[in-house]
PDB file of C-alpha atoms in Angstrom:
ATOM      1  CA  MET A   1     -84.999 -30.644  58.506  1.00 79.00           C
ATOM      2  CA  ARG A   2     -82.449 -30.642  61.347  1.00 90.00           C
ATOM      3  CA  ALA A   3     -78.748 -29.879  60.960  1.00 94.00           C
ATOM      4  CA  ARG A   4     -75.799 -28.790  63.076  1.00 96.00           C
ATOM      5  CA  LEU A   5     -74.857 -26.124  60.532  1.00 97.00           C
ATOM      6  CA  LEU A   6     -76.710 -24.342  57.733  1.00 95.00           C
ATOM      7  CA  VAL A   7     -74.436 -22.884  55.040  1.00 96.00           C
ATOM      8  CA  LEU A   8     -75.929 -20.130  52.889  1.00 93.00           C
ATOM      9  CA  ALA A   9     -74.323 -20.458  49.462  1.00 92.00           C
ATOM     10  CA  ASP A  10     -77.258 -19.379  47.315  1.00 86.00           C
ATOM     11  CA  GLY A  11     -75.566 -16.532  45.472  1.00 82.00           C
ATOM     12  CA  GLY A  12     -76.413 -12.856  45.664  1.00 73.00           C
ATOM     13  CA  HIS A  13     -80.082 -13.270  46.623  1.00 69.00           C
ATOM     14  CA  ASN A  14     -79.454 -13.577  50.358  1.00 65.00           C
ATOM     15  CA  ARG A  15     -82.003 -11.424  52.214  1.00 67.00           C
ATOM     16  CA  MET A  16     -79.660 -11.010  55.191  1.00 68.00           C
ATOM     17  CA  THR A  17     -77.591  -8.350  53.386  1.00 69.00           C
ATOM     18  CA  GLN A  18     -76.813  -5.463  55.748  1.00 77.00           C
ATOM     19  CA  HIS A  19     -74.825  -3.117  53.484  1.00 86.00           C
ATOM     20  CA  ALA A  20     -75.490  -2.304  49.837  1.00 88.00           C
ATOM     21  CA  ARG A  21     -74.227   0.165  47.235  1.00 91.00           C
ATOM     22  CA  ASP A  22     -75.703   0.569  43.766  1.00 94.00           C
ATOM     23  CA  TYR A  23     -72.942   1.226  41.218  1.00 94.00           C
ATOM     24  CA  ARG A  24     -75.489   2.413  38.627  1.00 94.00           C
ATOM     25  CA  GLN A  25     -73.992   0.065  36.077  1.00 95.00           C
ATOM     26  CA  GLN A  26     -75.284  -2.939  34.171  1.00 97.00           C
ATOM     27  CA  ALA A  27     -73.161  -5.908  33.109  1.00 97.00           C
ATOM     28  CA  ILE A  28     -73.785  -7.270  29.628  1.00 98.00           C
ATOM     29  CA  VAL A  29     -72.704 -10.907  29.436  1.00 98.00           C
ATOM     30  CA  ALA A  30     -72.355 -13.065  26.330  1.00 98.00           C
ATOM     31  CA  GLU A  31     -69.969 -15.421  24.562  1.00 98.00           C
ATOM     32  CA  VAL A  32     -68.041 -14.081  21.578  1.00 98.00           C
ATOM     33  CA  THR A  33     -65.518 -15.475  19.105  1.00 97.00           C
ATOM     34  CA  ALA A  34     -62.442 -13.579  17.911  1.00 97.00           C
ATOM     35  CA  GLU A  35     -60.423 -13.641  14.709  1.00 95.00           C
ATOM     36  CA  HIS A  36     -57.071 -14.001  16.507  1.00 94.00           C
ATOM     37  CA  PRO A  37     -57.705 -15.536  19.950  1.00 94.00           C
ATOM     38  CA  ARG A  38     -54.830 -15.865  22.394  1.00 90.00           C
ATOM     39  CA  GLY A  39     -55.426 -19.019  24.370  1.00 83.00           C
ATOM     40  CA  GLY A  40     -55.323 -18.739  28.139  1.00 88.00           C
ATOM     41  CA  VAL A  41     -55.035 -14.932  28.187  1.00 93.00           C
ATOM     42  CA  ALA A  42     -57.746 -12.831  29.847  1.00 93.00           C
ATOM     43  CA  TRP A  43     -58.225  -9.197  28.850  1.00 94.00           C
ATOM     44  CA  GLU A  44     -59.691  -6.247  30.729  1.00 91.00           C
ATOM     45  CA  ARG A  45     -60.164  -2.789  29.269  1.00 90.00           C
ATOM     46  CA  PHE A  46     -61.150   0.127  31.509  1.00 87.00           C
ATOM     47  CA  THR A  47     -63.589   2.454  29.771  1.00 88.00           C
ATOM     48  CA  ALA A  48     -65.336   5.672  30.778  1.00 84.00           C
ATOM     49  CA  GLU A  49     -68.472   3.685  31.683  1.00 90.00           C
ATOM     50  CA  GLY A  50     -66.840   0.710  33.392  1.00 89.00           C
ATOM     51  CA  PRO A  51     -64.546  -2.266  32.756  1.00 91.00           C
ATOM     52  CA  LEU A  52     -64.843  -4.560  29.755  1.00 95.00           C
ATOM     53  CA  ALA A  53     -63.486  -8.075  30.338  1.00 95.00           C
ATOM     54  CA  LEU A  54     -62.889 -10.931  27.896  1.00 97.00           C
ATOM     55  CA  LEU A  55     -62.221 -14.242  29.632  1.00 95.00           C
ATOM     56  CA  PRO A  56     -61.011 -17.294  27.662  1.00 95.00           C
ATOM     57  CA  PHE A  57     -63.642 -20.036  27.553  1.00 93.00           C
ATOM     58  CA  ARG A  58     -62.969 -23.072  25.338  1.00 89.00           C
ATOM     59  CA  ASP A  59     -62.611 -21.718  21.784  1.00 90.00           C
ATOM     60  CA  ARG A  60     -64.237 -18.374  22.551  1.00 95.00           C
ATOM     61  CA  TYR A  61     -64.411 -15.617  25.147  1.00 97.00           C
ATOM     62  CA  ALA A  62     -66.869 -14.882  27.919  1.00 97.00           C
ATOM     63  CA  LEU A  63     -67.671 -11.179  27.694  1.00 97.00           C
ATOM     64  CA  VAL A  64     -68.500  -9.105  30.789  1.00 97.00           C
ATOM     65  CA  TRP A  65     -69.103  -5.509  29.714  1.00 97.00           C
ATOM     66  CA  SER A  66     -70.000  -2.963  32.414  1.00 96.00           C
ATOM     67  CA  VAL A  67     -71.883   0.089  31.159  1.00 96.00           C
ATOM     68  CA  ARG A  68     -74.454   2.628  32.298  1.00 95.00           C
ATOM     69  CA  PRO A  69     -78.081   1.408  32.231  1.00 96.00           C
ATOM     70  CA  ALA A  70     -78.994   3.569  29.221  1.00 97.00           C
ATOM     71  CA  SER A  71     -76.035   2.197  27.242  1.00 97.00           C
ATOM     72  CA  ALA A  72     -76.948  -1.360  28.220  1.00 97.00           C
ATOM     73  CA  ALA A  73     -80.426  -0.929  26.748  1.00 96.00           C
ATOM     74  CA  LEU A  74     -78.958   0.417  23.502  1.00 97.00           C
ATOM     75  CA  LEU A  75     -76.371  -2.373  23.219  1.00 97.00           C
ATOM     76  CA  LEU A  76     -78.952  -5.079  23.844  1.00 97.00           C
ATOM     77  CA  GLY A  77     -81.094  -3.616  21.077  1.00 96.00           C
ATOM     78  CA  LEU A  78     -78.346  -3.761  18.423  1.00 97.00           C
ATOM     79  CA  SER A  79     -78.123  -6.477  15.800  1.00 97.00           C
ATOM     80  CA  ASP A  80     -75.335  -9.024  16.315  1.00 97.00           C
ATOM     81  CA  SER A  81     -73.152  -7.419  13.641  1.00 97.00           C
ATOM     82  CA  ASP A  82     -73.611  -3.902  15.027  1.00 98.00           C
ATOM     83  CA  PHE A  83     -72.969  -5.139  18.571  1.00 98.00           C
ATOM     84  CA  LEU A  84     -69.706  -6.816  17.525  1.00 97.00           C
ATOM     85  CA  GLU A  85     -68.617  -3.713  15.636  1.00 97.00           C
ATOM     86  CA  ARG A  86     -69.244  -1.577  18.709  1.00 97.00           C
ATOM     87  CA  LEU A  87     -67.346  -4.096  20.839  1.00 98.00           C
ATOM     88  CA  ARG A  88     -64.331  -3.849  18.536  1.00 97.00           C
ATOM     89  CA  GLU A  89     -64.468  -0.038  18.653  1.00 96.00           C
ATOM     90  CA  ILE A  90     -64.294  -0.090  22.447  1.00 96.00           C
ATOM     91  CA  PHE A  91     -61.922  -3.023  22.951  1.00 96.00           C
ATOM     92  CA  GLY A  92     -59.574  -2.356  20.038  1.00 95.00           C
ATOM     93  CA  GLY A  93     -57.964  -4.663  17.503  1.00 94.00           C
ATOM     94  CA  ARG A  94     -55.778  -6.854  19.728  1.00 93.00           C
ATOM     95  CA  LEU A  95     -57.834  -9.931  18.857  1.00 96.00           C
ATOM     96  CA  GLY A  96     -58.779  -8.900  15.324  1.00 95.00           C
ATOM     97  CA  ASN A  97     -62.445  -8.769  14.401  1.00 96.00           C
ATOM     98  CA  PHE A  98     -65.089 -10.437  16.530  1.00 97.00           C
ATOM     99  CA  GLY A  99     -66.846 -13.140  14.534  1.00 95.00           C
ATOM    100  CA  SER A 100     -69.994 -14.109  16.424  1.00 96.00           C
ATOM    101  CA  VAL A 101     -71.895 -13.431  19.625  1.00 97.00           C
ATOM    102  CA  GLY A 102     -74.217 -15.707  21.573  1.00 97.00           C
ATOM    103  CA  PRO A 103     -77.358 -14.673  23.465  1.00 97.00           C
ATOM    104  CA  ARG A 104     -76.877 -11.446  25.404  1.00 98.00           C
ATOM    105  CA  SER A 105     -78.203 -10.810  28.901  1.00 97.00           C
ATOM    106  CA  THR A 106     -77.728  -8.137  31.522  1.00 96.00           C
ATOM    107  CA  PHE A 107     -77.848  -7.714  35.290  1.00 94.00           C
ATOM    108  CA  PRO A 108     -77.373  -4.747  37.661  1.00 95.00           C
ATOM    109  CA  LEU A 109     -74.061  -4.282  39.459  1.00 95.00           C
ATOM    110  CA  SER A 110     -73.882  -3.510  43.150  1.00 93.00           C
ATOM    111  CA  LEU A 111     -71.890  -4.179  46.296  1.00 93.00           C
ATOM    112  CA  ARG A 112     -73.781  -6.221  48.897  1.00 92.00           C
ATOM    113  CA  HIS A 113     -72.414  -7.758  52.065  1.00 93.00           C
ATOM    114  CA  GLY A 114     -73.613  -8.756  55.502  1.00 90.00           C
ATOM    115  CA  ALA A 115     -72.676 -10.779  58.570  1.00 91.00           C
ATOM    116  CA  ILE A 116     -70.638 -13.928  57.989  1.00 93.00           C
ATOM    117  CA  ALA A 117     -72.572 -15.673  60.776  1.00 93.00           C
ATOM    118  CA  PRO A 118     -76.027 -14.021  60.560  1.00 91.00           C
ATOM    119  CA  ALA A 119     -77.816 -16.390  62.981  1.00 93.00           C
ATOM    120  CA  PRO A 120     -77.070 -19.292  65.358  1.00 95.00           C
ATOM    121  CA  ARG A 121     -75.678 -22.290  63.457  1.00 96.00           C
ATOM    122  CA  VAL A 122     -75.757 -20.337  60.176  1.00 95.00           C
ATOM    123  CA  LEU A 123     -72.808 -19.282  57.989  1.00 95.00           C
ATOM    124  CA  ALA A 124     -72.832 -17.358  54.707  1.00 95.00           C
ATOM    125  CA  ILE A 125     -70.125 -17.964  52.106  1.00 96.00           C
ATOM    126  CA  GLY A 126     -69.376 -16.767  48.585  1.00 94.00           C
ATOM    127  CA  ASN A 127     -71.860 -14.385  46.990  1.00 93.00           C
ATOM    128  CA  ALA A 128     -74.324 -15.054  49.808  1.00 93.00           C
ATOM    129  CA  ALA A 129     -71.847 -13.330  52.145  1.00 94.00           C
ATOM    130  CA  GLN A 130     -70.552 -10.689  49.730  1.00 94.00           C
ATOM    131  CA  THR A 131     -71.573  -9.821  46.181  1.00 93.00           C
ATOM    132  CA  LEU A 132     -68.918  -7.731  44.442  1.00 94.00           C
ATOM    133  CA  HIS A 133     -68.539  -5.858  41.185  1.00 94.00           C
ATOM    134  CA  PRO A 134     -66.958  -8.214  38.588  1.00 93.00           C
ATOM    135  CA  VAL A 135     -63.917  -5.956  38.086  1.00 90.00           C
ATOM    136  CA  ALA A 136     -60.742  -8.029  38.635  1.00 85.00           C
ATOM    137  CA  GLY A 137     -62.805 -11.178  39.319  1.00 86.00           C
ATOM    138  CA  GLN A 138     -62.422 -11.005  43.094  1.00 90.00           C
ATOM    139  CA  GLY A 139     -65.911 -12.273  43.933  1.00 92.00           C
ATOM    140  CA  LEU A 140     -65.082 -15.749  42.632  1.00 91.00           C
ATOM    141  CA  ASN A 141     -61.697 -15.820  44.359  1.00 93.00           C
ATOM    142  CA  LEU A 142     -63.206 -14.780  47.692  1.00 95.00           C
ATOM    143  CA  GLY A 143     -65.926 -17.410  47.379  1.00 95.00           C
ATOM    144  CA  LEU A 144     -63.401 -20.166  46.700  1.00 95.00           C
ATOM    145  CA  ARG A 145     -61.359 -19.141  49.725  1.00 96.00           C
ATOM    146  CA  ASP A 146     -64.527 -19.034  51.862  1.00 97.00           C
ATOM    147  CA  ALA A 147     -65.341 -22.608  50.868  1.00 97.00           C
ATOM    148  CA  TRP A 148     -61.751 -23.786  51.389  1.00 96.00           C
ATOM    149  CA  GLU A 149     -61.514 -22.310  54.885  1.00 96.00           C
ATOM    150  CA  LEU A 150     -64.852 -23.813  55.911  1.00 97.00           C
ATOM    151  CA  ALA A 151     -63.890 -27.225  54.511  1.00 97.00           C
ATOM    152  CA  GLN A 152     -60.634 -27.194  56.491  1.00 96.00           C
ATOM    153  CA  MET A 153     -62.480 -26.343  59.703  1.00 97.00           C
ATOM    154  CA  LEU A 154     -65.057 -29.080  59.140  1.00 97.00           C
ATOM    155  CA  LEU A 155     -62.241 -31.603  58.750  1.00 96.00           C
ATOM    156  CA  ASP A 156     -60.489 -30.430  61.919  1.00 95.00           C
ATOM    157  CA  VAL A 157     -63.316 -30.546  64.486  1.00 95.00           C
ATOM    158  CA  ALA A 158     -65.416 -33.250  66.072  1.00 96.00           C
ATOM    159  CA  LYS A 159     -68.828 -33.764  64.501  1.00 94.00           C
ATOM    160  CA  GLU A 160     -70.708 -32.593  67.587  1.00 95.00           C
ATOM    161  CA  GLU A 161     -68.769 -29.274  67.596  1.00 96.00           C
ATOM    162  CA  ILE A 162     -69.840 -28.265  64.091  1.00 97.00           C
ATOM    163  CA  GLY A 163     -72.007 -25.143  64.248  1.00 96.00           C
ATOM    164  CA  ALA A 164     -71.200 -24.330  67.881  1.00 97.00           C
ATOM    165  CA  PRO A 165     -70.845 -20.615  68.751  1.00 97.00           C
ATOM    166  CA  TRP A 166     -67.050 -20.872  68.964  1.00 97.00           C
ATOM    167  CA  PHE A 167     -67.005 -22.585  65.547  1.00 98.00           C
ATOM    168  CA  LEU A 168     -68.941 -19.716  63.937  1.00 97.00           C
ATOM    169  CA  ALA A 169     -66.763 -17.103  65.672  1.00 97.00           C
ATOM    170  CA  ARG A 170     -63.542 -18.817  64.610  1.00 97.00           C
ATOM    171  CA  TYR A 171     -64.652 -19.021  60.989  1.00 97.00           C
ATOM    172  CA  ALA A 172     -65.733 -15.356  60.993  1.00 96.00           C
ATOM    173  CA  ARG A 173     -62.360 -14.284  62.428  1.00 96.00           C
ATOM    174  CA  SER A 174     -60.436 -16.383  59.927  1.00 95.00           C
ATOM    175  CA  ARG A 175     -62.231 -14.781  56.964  1.00 96.00           C
ATOM    176  CA  SER A 176     -62.526 -11.207  58.238  1.00 94.00           C
ATOM    177  CA  LEU A 177     -59.223  -9.714  56.991  1.00 94.00           C
ATOM    178  CA  ASP A 178     -59.287 -11.362  53.578  1.00 94.00           C
ATOM    179  CA  ARG A 179     -62.955 -10.568  53.095  1.00 94.00           C
ATOM    180  CA  TYR A 180     -62.794  -6.867  53.904  1.00 93.00           C
ATOM    181  CA  CYS A 181     -59.568  -6.399  51.945  1.00 93.00           C
ATOM    182  CA  GLY A 182     -61.265  -7.990  48.925  1.00 93.00           C
ATOM    183  CA  ILE A 183     -64.394  -5.866  49.327  1.00 94.00           C
ATOM    184  CA  GLY A 184     -62.387  -2.676  49.832  1.00 93.00           C
ATOM    185  CA  PHE A 185     -59.997  -3.363  46.950  1.00 91.00           C
ATOM    186  CA  THR A 186     -62.819  -4.100  44.504  1.00 93.00           C
ATOM    187  CA  ASP A 187     -64.840  -1.060  45.562  1.00 93.00           C
ATOM    188  CA  PHE A 188     -61.711   1.107  45.224  1.00 90.00           C
ATOM    189  CA  LEU A 189     -61.129  -0.150  41.673  1.00 88.00           C
ATOM    190  CA  VAL A 190     -64.720   0.592  40.673  1.00 90.00           C
ATOM    191  CA  ARG A 191     -64.547   4.110  42.064  1.00 86.00           C
ATOM    192  CA  ILE A 192     -61.151   5.017  40.644  1.00 84.00           C
ATOM    193  CA  PHE A 193     -61.740   3.551  37.177  1.00 81.00           C
ATOM    194  CA  SER A 194     -65.264   4.969  36.834  1.00 76.00           C
ATOM    195  CA  ASN A 195     -64.107   8.541  37.423  1.00 71.00           C
ATOM    196  CA  SER A 196     -63.266  10.662  34.368  1.00 70.00           C
ATOM    197  CA  LEU A 197     -61.352  13.452  36.180  1.00 73.00           C
ATOM    198  CA  ALA A 198     -58.148  14.155  34.230  1.00 70.00           C
ATOM    199  CA  PRO A 199     -55.714  14.018  37.211  1.00 76.00           C
ATOM    200  CA  LEU A 200     -57.203  10.706  38.292  1.00 73.00           C
ATOM    201  CA  ALA A 201     -56.961   9.347  34.756  1.00 73.00           C
ATOM    202  CA  LEU A 202     -53.265  10.261  34.682  1.00 79.00           C
ATOM    203  CA  ALA A 203     -52.709   8.586  38.053  1.00 79.00           C
ATOM    204  CA  ARG A 204     -54.482   5.441  36.840  1.00 73.00           C
ATOM    205  CA  GLY A 205     -52.331   5.289  33.741  1.00 77.00           C
ATOM    206  CA  ALA A 206     -49.150   5.804  35.741  1.00 80.00           C
ATOM    207  CA  GLY A 207     -50.128   3.072  38.192  1.00 79.00           C
ATOM    208  CA  LEU A 208     -50.880   0.539  35.460  1.00 77.00           C
ATOM    209  CA  ALA A 209     -47.659   1.448  33.633  1.00 77.00           C
ATOM    210  CA  ALA A 210     -45.695   0.929  36.854  1.00 79.00           C
ATOM    211  CA  LEU A 211     -47.227  -2.519  37.344  1.00 77.00           C
ATOM    212  CA  ASP A 212     -46.392  -3.410  33.756  1.00 78.00           C
ATOM    213  CA  ALA A 213     -42.783  -2.257  34.184  1.00 84.00           C
ATOM    214  CA  LEU A 214     -42.219  -3.901  37.587  1.00 84.00           C
ATOM    215  CA  PRO A 215     -42.808  -7.674  37.395  1.00 86.00           C
ATOM    216  CA  PRO A 216     -42.165  -8.231  41.153  1.00 88.00           C
ATOM    217  CA  ALA A 217     -44.899  -5.723  42.046  1.00 83.00           C
ATOM    218  CA  ARG A 218     -47.235  -7.306  39.504  1.00 82.00           C
ATOM    219  CA  ARG A 219     -46.590 -10.782  40.921  1.00 86.00           C
ATOM    220  CA  PHE A 220     -47.073  -9.512  44.488  1.00 84.00           C
ATOM    221  CA  LEU A 221     -50.485  -8.046  43.621  1.00 82.00           C
ATOM    222  CA  ALA A 222     -51.573 -11.061  41.573  1.00 82.00           C
ATOM    223  CA  HIS A 223     -50.555 -13.471  44.346  1.00 84.00           C
ATOM    224  CA  ARG A 224     -52.760 -11.699  46.867  1.00 85.00           C
ATOM    225  CA  MET A 225     -55.660 -11.388  44.461  1.00 84.00           C
ATOM    226  CA  ILE A 226     -55.545 -15.156  43.922  1.00 83.00           C
ATOM    227  CA  PHE A 227     -54.610 -16.444  47.381  1.00 86.00           C
ATOM    228  CA  GLY A 228     -55.896 -13.679  49.656  1.00 85.00           C
ATOM    229  CA  ALA A 229     -54.667 -10.839  51.836  1.00 80.00           C
ATOM    230  CA  ARG A 230     -52.774 -13.149  54.205  1.00 74.00           C
ATOM    231  CA  ALA A 231     -50.935 -15.022  51.451  1.00 71.00           C
ATOM    232  CA  LEU A 232     -47.215 -15.444  51.976  1.00 62.00           C
ATOM    233  CA  PRO A 233     -44.882 -13.856  49.375  1.00 61.00           C
TER     234      PRO A 233
END
C-alpha cells in the first residue's frame, strides 16, 4: 500500500510510545442503572484509591471506577448485588440505590505518550499519540482536537503537499501546547487526588469548594478542558 500520509489512530497499543508511567490502578468499567437518575449530569467522586465516574448513557450510567489492583480483583469477584451495594457505599446516595449492573471488565491505567510525528509521512493522533488516565475525561477531548486540527490542515493544503516534512512539523507545533497541557493537567490530578496526606486533602477540598463557589472560574476551567489550552475566553 502506498500513501502520502499514514495516520496512527489505533488506540493505546501504539508501539512507538517513548514515555510511560504506571499508575498502579485498574479501571473497572460497566453499565449500571440508578433509582433516581439525573439526565445529562455526569458525576465524579474522588476516593482514596482513585476517581469513580458515572457518565450518563441512554437510560443508565457508564461506570469507570479506578482502584488498586487488589481491590479490582475483589470487586470483580463480587456478586452483582454485593457489587452494587459496595458502589453505593463509595458513591453515596445522590442517585438512590443502584438497580442493575452489566458485564464488568477491567484494564490497567497508565500514562503513555510519544512523538506526534514518529517517522516520515507518519502522524499519531488520539490515544495512539497519548493515552491518559480517565480522570476528567481529557483523553477523549484531546483526541477529538487532534482529529479536528488534522482535518483542517488536510482541507487547507494541496494534495501533493500532504505528508511533507513541513506538514508534519506544522501539525506537531499546532498540537504541542494543548497536548502537553492536557497530559500535565491529567497527571497532576491523578497525583494530587491519589495522595492521602491530610494537608493535601484539605487543599483539594478547598480548591473544589472554591470552584463550586466561583462560577466564572469553573466556566474558565471547563472551557479549556473542552476546547483546549489555547481556547479563547
